[in-house]
PDB file of C-alpha atoms in Angstrom:
ATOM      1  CA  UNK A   1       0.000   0.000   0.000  1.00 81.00           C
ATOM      2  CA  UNK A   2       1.541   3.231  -0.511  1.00 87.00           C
ATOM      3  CA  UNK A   3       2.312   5.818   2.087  1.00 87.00           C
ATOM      4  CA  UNK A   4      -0.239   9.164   1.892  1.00 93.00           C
ATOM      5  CA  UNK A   5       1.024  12.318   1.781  1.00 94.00           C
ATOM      6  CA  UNK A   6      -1.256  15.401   2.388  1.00 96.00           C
ATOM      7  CA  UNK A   7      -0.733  18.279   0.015  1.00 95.00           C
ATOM      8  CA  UNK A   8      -0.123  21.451   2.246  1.00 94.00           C
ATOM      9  CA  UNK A   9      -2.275  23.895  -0.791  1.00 89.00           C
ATOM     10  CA  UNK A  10      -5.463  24.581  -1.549  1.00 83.00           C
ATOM     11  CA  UNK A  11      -4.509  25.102  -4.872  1.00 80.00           C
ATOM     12  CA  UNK A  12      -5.586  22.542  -7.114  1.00 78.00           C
ATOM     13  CA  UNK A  13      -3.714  23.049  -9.979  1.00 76.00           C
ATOM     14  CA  UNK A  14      -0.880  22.397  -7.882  1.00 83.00           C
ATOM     15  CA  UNK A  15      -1.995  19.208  -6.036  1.00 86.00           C
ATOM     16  CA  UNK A  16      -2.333  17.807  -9.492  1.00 83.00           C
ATOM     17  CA  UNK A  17       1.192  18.824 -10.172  1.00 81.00           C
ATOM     18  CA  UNK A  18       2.387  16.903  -6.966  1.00 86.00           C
ATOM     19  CA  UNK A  19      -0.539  13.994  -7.931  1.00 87.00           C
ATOM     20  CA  UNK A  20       1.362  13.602 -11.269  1.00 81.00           C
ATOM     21  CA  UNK A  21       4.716  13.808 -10.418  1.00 81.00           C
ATOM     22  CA  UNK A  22       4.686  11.664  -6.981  1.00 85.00           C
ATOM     23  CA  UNK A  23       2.005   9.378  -7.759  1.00 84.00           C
ATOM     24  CA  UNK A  24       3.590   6.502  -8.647  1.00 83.00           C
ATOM     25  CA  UNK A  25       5.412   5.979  -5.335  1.00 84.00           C
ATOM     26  CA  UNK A  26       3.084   7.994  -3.398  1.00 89.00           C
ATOM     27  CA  UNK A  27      -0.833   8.336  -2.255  1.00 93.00           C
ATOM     28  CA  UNK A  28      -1.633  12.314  -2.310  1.00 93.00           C
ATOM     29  CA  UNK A  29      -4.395  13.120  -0.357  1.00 94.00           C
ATOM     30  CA  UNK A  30      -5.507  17.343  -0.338  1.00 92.00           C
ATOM     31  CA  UNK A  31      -6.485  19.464   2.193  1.00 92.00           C
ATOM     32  CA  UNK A  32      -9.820  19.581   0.856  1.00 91.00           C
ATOM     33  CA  UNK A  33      -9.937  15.651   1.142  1.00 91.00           C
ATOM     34  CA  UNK A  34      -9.706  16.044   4.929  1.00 92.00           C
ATOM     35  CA  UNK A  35     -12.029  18.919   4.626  1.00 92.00           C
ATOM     36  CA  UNK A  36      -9.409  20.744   6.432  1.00 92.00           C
ATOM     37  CA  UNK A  37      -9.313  24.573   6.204  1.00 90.00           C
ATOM     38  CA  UNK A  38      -6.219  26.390   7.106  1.00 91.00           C
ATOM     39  CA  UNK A  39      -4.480  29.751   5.361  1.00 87.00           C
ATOM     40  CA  UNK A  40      -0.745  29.836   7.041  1.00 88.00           C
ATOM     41  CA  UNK A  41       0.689  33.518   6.634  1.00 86.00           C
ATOM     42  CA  UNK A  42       3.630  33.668   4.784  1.00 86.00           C
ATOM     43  CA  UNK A  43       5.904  35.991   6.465  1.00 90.00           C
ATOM     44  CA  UNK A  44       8.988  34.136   5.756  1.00 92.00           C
ATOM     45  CA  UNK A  45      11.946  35.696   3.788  1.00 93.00           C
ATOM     46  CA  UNK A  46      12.900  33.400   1.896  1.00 96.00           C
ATOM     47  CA  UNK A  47      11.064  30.387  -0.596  1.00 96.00           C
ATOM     48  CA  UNK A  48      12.298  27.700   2.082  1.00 97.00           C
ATOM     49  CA  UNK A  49      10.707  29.864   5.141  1.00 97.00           C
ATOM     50  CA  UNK A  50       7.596  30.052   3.657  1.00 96.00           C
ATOM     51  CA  UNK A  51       7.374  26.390   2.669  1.00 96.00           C
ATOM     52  CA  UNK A  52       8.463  24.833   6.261  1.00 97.00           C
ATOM     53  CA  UNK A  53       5.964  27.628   7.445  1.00 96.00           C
ATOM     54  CA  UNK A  54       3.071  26.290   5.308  1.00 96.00           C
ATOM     55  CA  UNK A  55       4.325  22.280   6.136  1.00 96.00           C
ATOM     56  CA  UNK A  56       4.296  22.907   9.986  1.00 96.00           C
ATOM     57  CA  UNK A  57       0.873  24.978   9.903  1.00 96.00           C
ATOM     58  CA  UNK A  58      -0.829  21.934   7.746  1.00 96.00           C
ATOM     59  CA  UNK A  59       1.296  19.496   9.583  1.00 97.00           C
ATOM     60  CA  UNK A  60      -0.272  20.495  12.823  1.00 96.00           C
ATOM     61  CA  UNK A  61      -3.661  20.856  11.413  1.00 95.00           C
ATOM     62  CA  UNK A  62      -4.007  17.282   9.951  1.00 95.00           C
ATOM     63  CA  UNK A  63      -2.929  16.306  13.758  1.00 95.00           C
ATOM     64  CA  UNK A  64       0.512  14.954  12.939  1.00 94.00           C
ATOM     65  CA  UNK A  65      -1.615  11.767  11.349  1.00 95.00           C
ATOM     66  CA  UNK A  66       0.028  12.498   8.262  1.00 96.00           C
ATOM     67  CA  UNK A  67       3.684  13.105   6.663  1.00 95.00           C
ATOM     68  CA  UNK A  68       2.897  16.732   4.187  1.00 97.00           C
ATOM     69  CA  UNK A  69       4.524  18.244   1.276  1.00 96.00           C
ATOM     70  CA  UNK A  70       4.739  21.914   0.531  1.00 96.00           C
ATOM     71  CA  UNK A  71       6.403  24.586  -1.490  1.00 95.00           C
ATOM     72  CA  UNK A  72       6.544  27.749  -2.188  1.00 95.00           C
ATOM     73  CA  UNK A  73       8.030  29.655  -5.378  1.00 94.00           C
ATOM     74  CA  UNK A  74       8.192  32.743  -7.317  1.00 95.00           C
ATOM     75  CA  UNK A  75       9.574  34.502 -10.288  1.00 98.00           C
ATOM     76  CA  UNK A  76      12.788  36.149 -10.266  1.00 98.00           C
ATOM     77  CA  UNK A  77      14.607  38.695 -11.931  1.00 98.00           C
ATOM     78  CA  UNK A  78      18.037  39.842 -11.438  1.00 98.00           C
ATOM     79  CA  UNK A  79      17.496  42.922 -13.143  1.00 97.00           C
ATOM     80  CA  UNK A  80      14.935  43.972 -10.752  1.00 97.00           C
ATOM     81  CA  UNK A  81      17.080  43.202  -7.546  1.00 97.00           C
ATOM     82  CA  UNK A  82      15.448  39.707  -7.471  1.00 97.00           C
ATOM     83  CA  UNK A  83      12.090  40.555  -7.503  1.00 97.00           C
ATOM     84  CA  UNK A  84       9.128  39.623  -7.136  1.00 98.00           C
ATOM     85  CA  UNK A  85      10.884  36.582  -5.227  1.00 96.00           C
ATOM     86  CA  UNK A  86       8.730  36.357  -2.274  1.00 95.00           C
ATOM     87  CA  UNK A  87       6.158  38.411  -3.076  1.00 94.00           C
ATOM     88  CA  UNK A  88       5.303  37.038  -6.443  1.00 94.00           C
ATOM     89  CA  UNK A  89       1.636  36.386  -5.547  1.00 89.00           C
ATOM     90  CA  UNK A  90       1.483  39.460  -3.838  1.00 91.00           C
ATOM     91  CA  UNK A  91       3.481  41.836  -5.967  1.00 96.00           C
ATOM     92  CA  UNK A  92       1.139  44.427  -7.050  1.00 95.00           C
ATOM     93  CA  UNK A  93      -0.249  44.642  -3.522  1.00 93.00           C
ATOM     94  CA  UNK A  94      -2.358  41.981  -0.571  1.00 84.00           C
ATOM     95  CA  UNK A  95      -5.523  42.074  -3.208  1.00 87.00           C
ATOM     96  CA  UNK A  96      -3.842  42.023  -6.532  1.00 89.00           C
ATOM     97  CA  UNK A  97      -4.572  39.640  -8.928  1.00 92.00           C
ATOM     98  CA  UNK A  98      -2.371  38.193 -11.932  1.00 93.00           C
ATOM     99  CA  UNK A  99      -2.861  40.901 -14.126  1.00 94.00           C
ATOM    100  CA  UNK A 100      -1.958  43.623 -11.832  1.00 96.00           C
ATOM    101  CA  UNK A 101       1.177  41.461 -10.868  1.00 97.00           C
ATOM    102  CA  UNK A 102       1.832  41.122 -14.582  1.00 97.00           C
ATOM    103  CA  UNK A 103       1.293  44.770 -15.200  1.00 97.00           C
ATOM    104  CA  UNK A 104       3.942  45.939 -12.568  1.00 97.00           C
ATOM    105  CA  UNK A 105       6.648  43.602 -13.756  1.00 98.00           C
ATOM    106  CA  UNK A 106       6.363  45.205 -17.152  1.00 97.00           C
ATOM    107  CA  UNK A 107       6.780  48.481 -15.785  1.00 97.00           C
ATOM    108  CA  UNK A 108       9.482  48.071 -13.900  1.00 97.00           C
ATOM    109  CA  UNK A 109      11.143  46.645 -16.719  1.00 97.00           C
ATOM    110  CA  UNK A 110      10.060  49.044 -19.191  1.00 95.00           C
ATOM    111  CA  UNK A 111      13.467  50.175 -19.855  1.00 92.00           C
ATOM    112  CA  UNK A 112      15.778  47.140 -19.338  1.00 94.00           C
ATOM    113  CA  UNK A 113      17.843  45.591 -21.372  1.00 95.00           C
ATOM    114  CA  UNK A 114      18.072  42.468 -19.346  1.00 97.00           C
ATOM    115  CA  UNK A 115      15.135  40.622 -18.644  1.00 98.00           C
ATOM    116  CA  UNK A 116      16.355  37.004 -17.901  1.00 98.00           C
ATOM    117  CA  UNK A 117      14.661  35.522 -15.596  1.00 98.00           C
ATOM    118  CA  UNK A 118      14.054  32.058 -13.581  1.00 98.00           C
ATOM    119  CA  UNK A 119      11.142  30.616 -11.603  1.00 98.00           C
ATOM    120  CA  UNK A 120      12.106  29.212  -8.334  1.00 98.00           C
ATOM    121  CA  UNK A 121      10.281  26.623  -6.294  1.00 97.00           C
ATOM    122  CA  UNK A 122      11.480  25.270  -2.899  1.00 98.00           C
ATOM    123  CA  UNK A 123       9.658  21.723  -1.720  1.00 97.00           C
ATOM    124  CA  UNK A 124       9.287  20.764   1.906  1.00 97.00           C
ATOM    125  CA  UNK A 125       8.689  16.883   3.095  1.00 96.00           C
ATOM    126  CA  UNK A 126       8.017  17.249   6.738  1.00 96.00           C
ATOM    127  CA  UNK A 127       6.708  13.950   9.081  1.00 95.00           C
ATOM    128  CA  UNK A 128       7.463  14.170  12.827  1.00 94.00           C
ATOM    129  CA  UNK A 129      11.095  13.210  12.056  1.00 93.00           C
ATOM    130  CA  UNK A 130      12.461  14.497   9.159  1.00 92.00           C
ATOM    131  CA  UNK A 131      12.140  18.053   7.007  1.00 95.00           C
ATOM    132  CA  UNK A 132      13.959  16.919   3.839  1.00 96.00           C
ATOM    133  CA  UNK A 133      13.626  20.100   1.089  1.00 97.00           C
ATOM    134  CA  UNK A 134      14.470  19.901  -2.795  1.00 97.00           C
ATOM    135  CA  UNK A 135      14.720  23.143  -5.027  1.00 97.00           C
ATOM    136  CA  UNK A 136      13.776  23.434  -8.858  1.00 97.00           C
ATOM    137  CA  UNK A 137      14.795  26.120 -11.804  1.00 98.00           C
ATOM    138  CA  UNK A 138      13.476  26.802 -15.038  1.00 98.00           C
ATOM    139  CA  UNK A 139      15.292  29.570 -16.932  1.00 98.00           C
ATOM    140  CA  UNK A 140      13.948  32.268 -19.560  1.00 98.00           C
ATOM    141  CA  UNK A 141      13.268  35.583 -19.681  1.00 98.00           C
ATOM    142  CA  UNK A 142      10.471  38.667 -19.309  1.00 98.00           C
ATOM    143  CA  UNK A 143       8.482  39.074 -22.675  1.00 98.00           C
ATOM    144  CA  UNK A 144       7.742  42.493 -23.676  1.00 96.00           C
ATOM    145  CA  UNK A 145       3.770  41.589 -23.729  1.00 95.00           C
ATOM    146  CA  UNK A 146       1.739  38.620 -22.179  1.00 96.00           C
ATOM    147  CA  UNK A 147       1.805  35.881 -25.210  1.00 97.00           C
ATOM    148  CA  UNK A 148      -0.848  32.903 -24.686  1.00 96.00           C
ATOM    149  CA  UNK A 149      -3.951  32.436 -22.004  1.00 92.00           C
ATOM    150  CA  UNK A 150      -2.251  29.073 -20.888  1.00 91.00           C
ATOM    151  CA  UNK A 151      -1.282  28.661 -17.196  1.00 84.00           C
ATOM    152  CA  UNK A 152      -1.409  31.153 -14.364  1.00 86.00           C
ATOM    153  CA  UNK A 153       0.324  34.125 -12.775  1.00 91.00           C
ATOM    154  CA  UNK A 154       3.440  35.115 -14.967  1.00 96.00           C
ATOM    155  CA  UNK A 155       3.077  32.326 -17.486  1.00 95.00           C
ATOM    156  CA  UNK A 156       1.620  34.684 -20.200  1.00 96.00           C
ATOM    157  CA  UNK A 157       5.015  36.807 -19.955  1.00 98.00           C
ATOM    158  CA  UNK A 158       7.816  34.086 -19.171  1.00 98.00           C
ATOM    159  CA  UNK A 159       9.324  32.731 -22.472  1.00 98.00           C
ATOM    160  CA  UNK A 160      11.074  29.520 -21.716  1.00 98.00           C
ATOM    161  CA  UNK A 161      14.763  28.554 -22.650  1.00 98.00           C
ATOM    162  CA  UNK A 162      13.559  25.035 -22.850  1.00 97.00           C
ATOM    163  CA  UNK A 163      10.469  25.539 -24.582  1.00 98.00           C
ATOM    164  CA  UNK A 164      11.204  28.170 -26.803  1.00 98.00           C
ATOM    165  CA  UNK A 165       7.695  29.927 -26.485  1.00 98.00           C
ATOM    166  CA  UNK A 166       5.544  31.546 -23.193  1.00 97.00           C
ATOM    167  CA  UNK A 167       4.390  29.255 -20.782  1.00 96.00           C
ATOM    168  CA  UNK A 168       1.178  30.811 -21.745  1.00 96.00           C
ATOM    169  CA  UNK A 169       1.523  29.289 -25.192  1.00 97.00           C
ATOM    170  CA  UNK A 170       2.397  25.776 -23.820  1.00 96.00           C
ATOM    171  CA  UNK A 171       0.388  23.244 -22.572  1.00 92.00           C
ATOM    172  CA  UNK A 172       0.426  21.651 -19.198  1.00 83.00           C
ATOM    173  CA  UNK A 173       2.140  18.073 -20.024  1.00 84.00           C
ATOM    174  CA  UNK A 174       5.048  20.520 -21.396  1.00 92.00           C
ATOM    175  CA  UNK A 175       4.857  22.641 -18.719  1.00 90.00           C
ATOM    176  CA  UNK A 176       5.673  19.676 -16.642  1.00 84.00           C
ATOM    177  CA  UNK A 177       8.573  18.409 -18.071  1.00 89.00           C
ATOM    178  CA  UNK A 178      10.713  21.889 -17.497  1.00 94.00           C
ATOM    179  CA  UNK A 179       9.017  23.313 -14.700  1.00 92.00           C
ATOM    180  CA  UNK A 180      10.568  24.764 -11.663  1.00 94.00           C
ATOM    181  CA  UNK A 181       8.007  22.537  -9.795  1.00 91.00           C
ATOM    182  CA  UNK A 182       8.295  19.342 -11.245  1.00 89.00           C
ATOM    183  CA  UNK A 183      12.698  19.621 -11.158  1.00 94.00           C
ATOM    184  CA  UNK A 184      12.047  19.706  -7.458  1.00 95.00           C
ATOM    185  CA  UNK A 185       9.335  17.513  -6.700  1.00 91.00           C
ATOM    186  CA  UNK A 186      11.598  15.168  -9.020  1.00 89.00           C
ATOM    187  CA  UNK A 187      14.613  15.644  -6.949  1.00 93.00           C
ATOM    188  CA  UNK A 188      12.379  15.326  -3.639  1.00 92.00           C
ATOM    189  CA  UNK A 189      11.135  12.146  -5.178  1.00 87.00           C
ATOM    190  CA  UNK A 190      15.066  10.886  -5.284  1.00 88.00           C
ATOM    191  CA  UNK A 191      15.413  12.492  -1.456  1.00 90.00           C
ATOM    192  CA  UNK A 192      12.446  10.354  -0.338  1.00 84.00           C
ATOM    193  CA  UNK A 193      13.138   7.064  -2.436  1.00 79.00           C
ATOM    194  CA  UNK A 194      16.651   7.350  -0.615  1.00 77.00           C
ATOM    195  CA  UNK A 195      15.016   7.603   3.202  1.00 71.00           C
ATOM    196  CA  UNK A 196      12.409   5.161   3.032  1.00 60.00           C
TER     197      UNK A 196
END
């Protein structure tokens, strides 16, 4: 029987990431499974913060019963001093939404010349032993306008190395072959496979 994991998100775009990526070794079970509700604040400062925050929160929520994954991750640019880092879901303020996020980048980088960027995401397996955490890159850079209606938050404006086109222009199944989240749930995978 295989172990169960509980997703620490209430996204479900991303527990279907985590479904397709770990579910071979792996039962993932969601928050909304367990009809649990919990919204950790994210006041780390850096990706790994924020994700043991979020795995300790959910962690303690579920009772301990279960081990739980989470991450957090964010776009990057050097250009820009390394923002939005953190505050990539937040960018354009608490209540803004993708397009206002979107719309801020571009003005910041109205007039630079480099607009590489990566997408970052840090992954946390916590059970009342062990935290183990994996990190994941995908490289690219800031388009000038959005390109595509795939995907979510900067996806529209990040034109991948490995893709050669927007993540807005690519499907999901490619999406999850480069993407900052699957490299790291991949390399968590080889973390885990090693401790059990």
């Amino acid at each position: 029987m295989k172990q169960k994991i509980l997703a620490a998100t209430n996204n479900q775009n991303k527990a279907k990431e985590f479904k397709e990526i770990l579910g071979e070794w792996f039962d993932i079970i969601t928050l909304k499974d367990l009809d649990i509700k919990v919204e950790p604040q994210e006041t780390g400062e850096t990706f790994l913060d924020n994700a043991i925050i979020k795995a300790k929160a959910v962690f303690e929520a579920a009772g301990g019963k279960y081990p739980v994954i989470a991450d957090d991750s964010g776009l990057v640019v050097p250009a820009l001093g390394g923002e939005p880092g953190v505050m990539s879901a937040r960018y354009a303020g608490v209540d803004a939404d993708d397009q206002k996020n979107n719309q801020k980048l571009l003005k910041k980088l109205a007039n630079a010349s480099d607009r590489s960027a990566y997408f970052i995401c840090v992954i946390v397996y916590m059970d009342k032993d062990n935290i183990i955490s994996a990190e994941g890159k995908t490289f690219g850079e800031i388009l000038t306008q959005p390109e595509g209606g795939n995907g979510f938050g900067y996806d529209p404006l990040f034109y991948s190395y490995d893709l050669k086109m927007s993540f807005g222009r690519s499907s999901a199944e490619l999406k999850n072959q480069v993407s900052h989240r699957a490299r790291a749930l991949a390399q968590l995978r080889e973390k885990l496979k090693a401790v059990k």
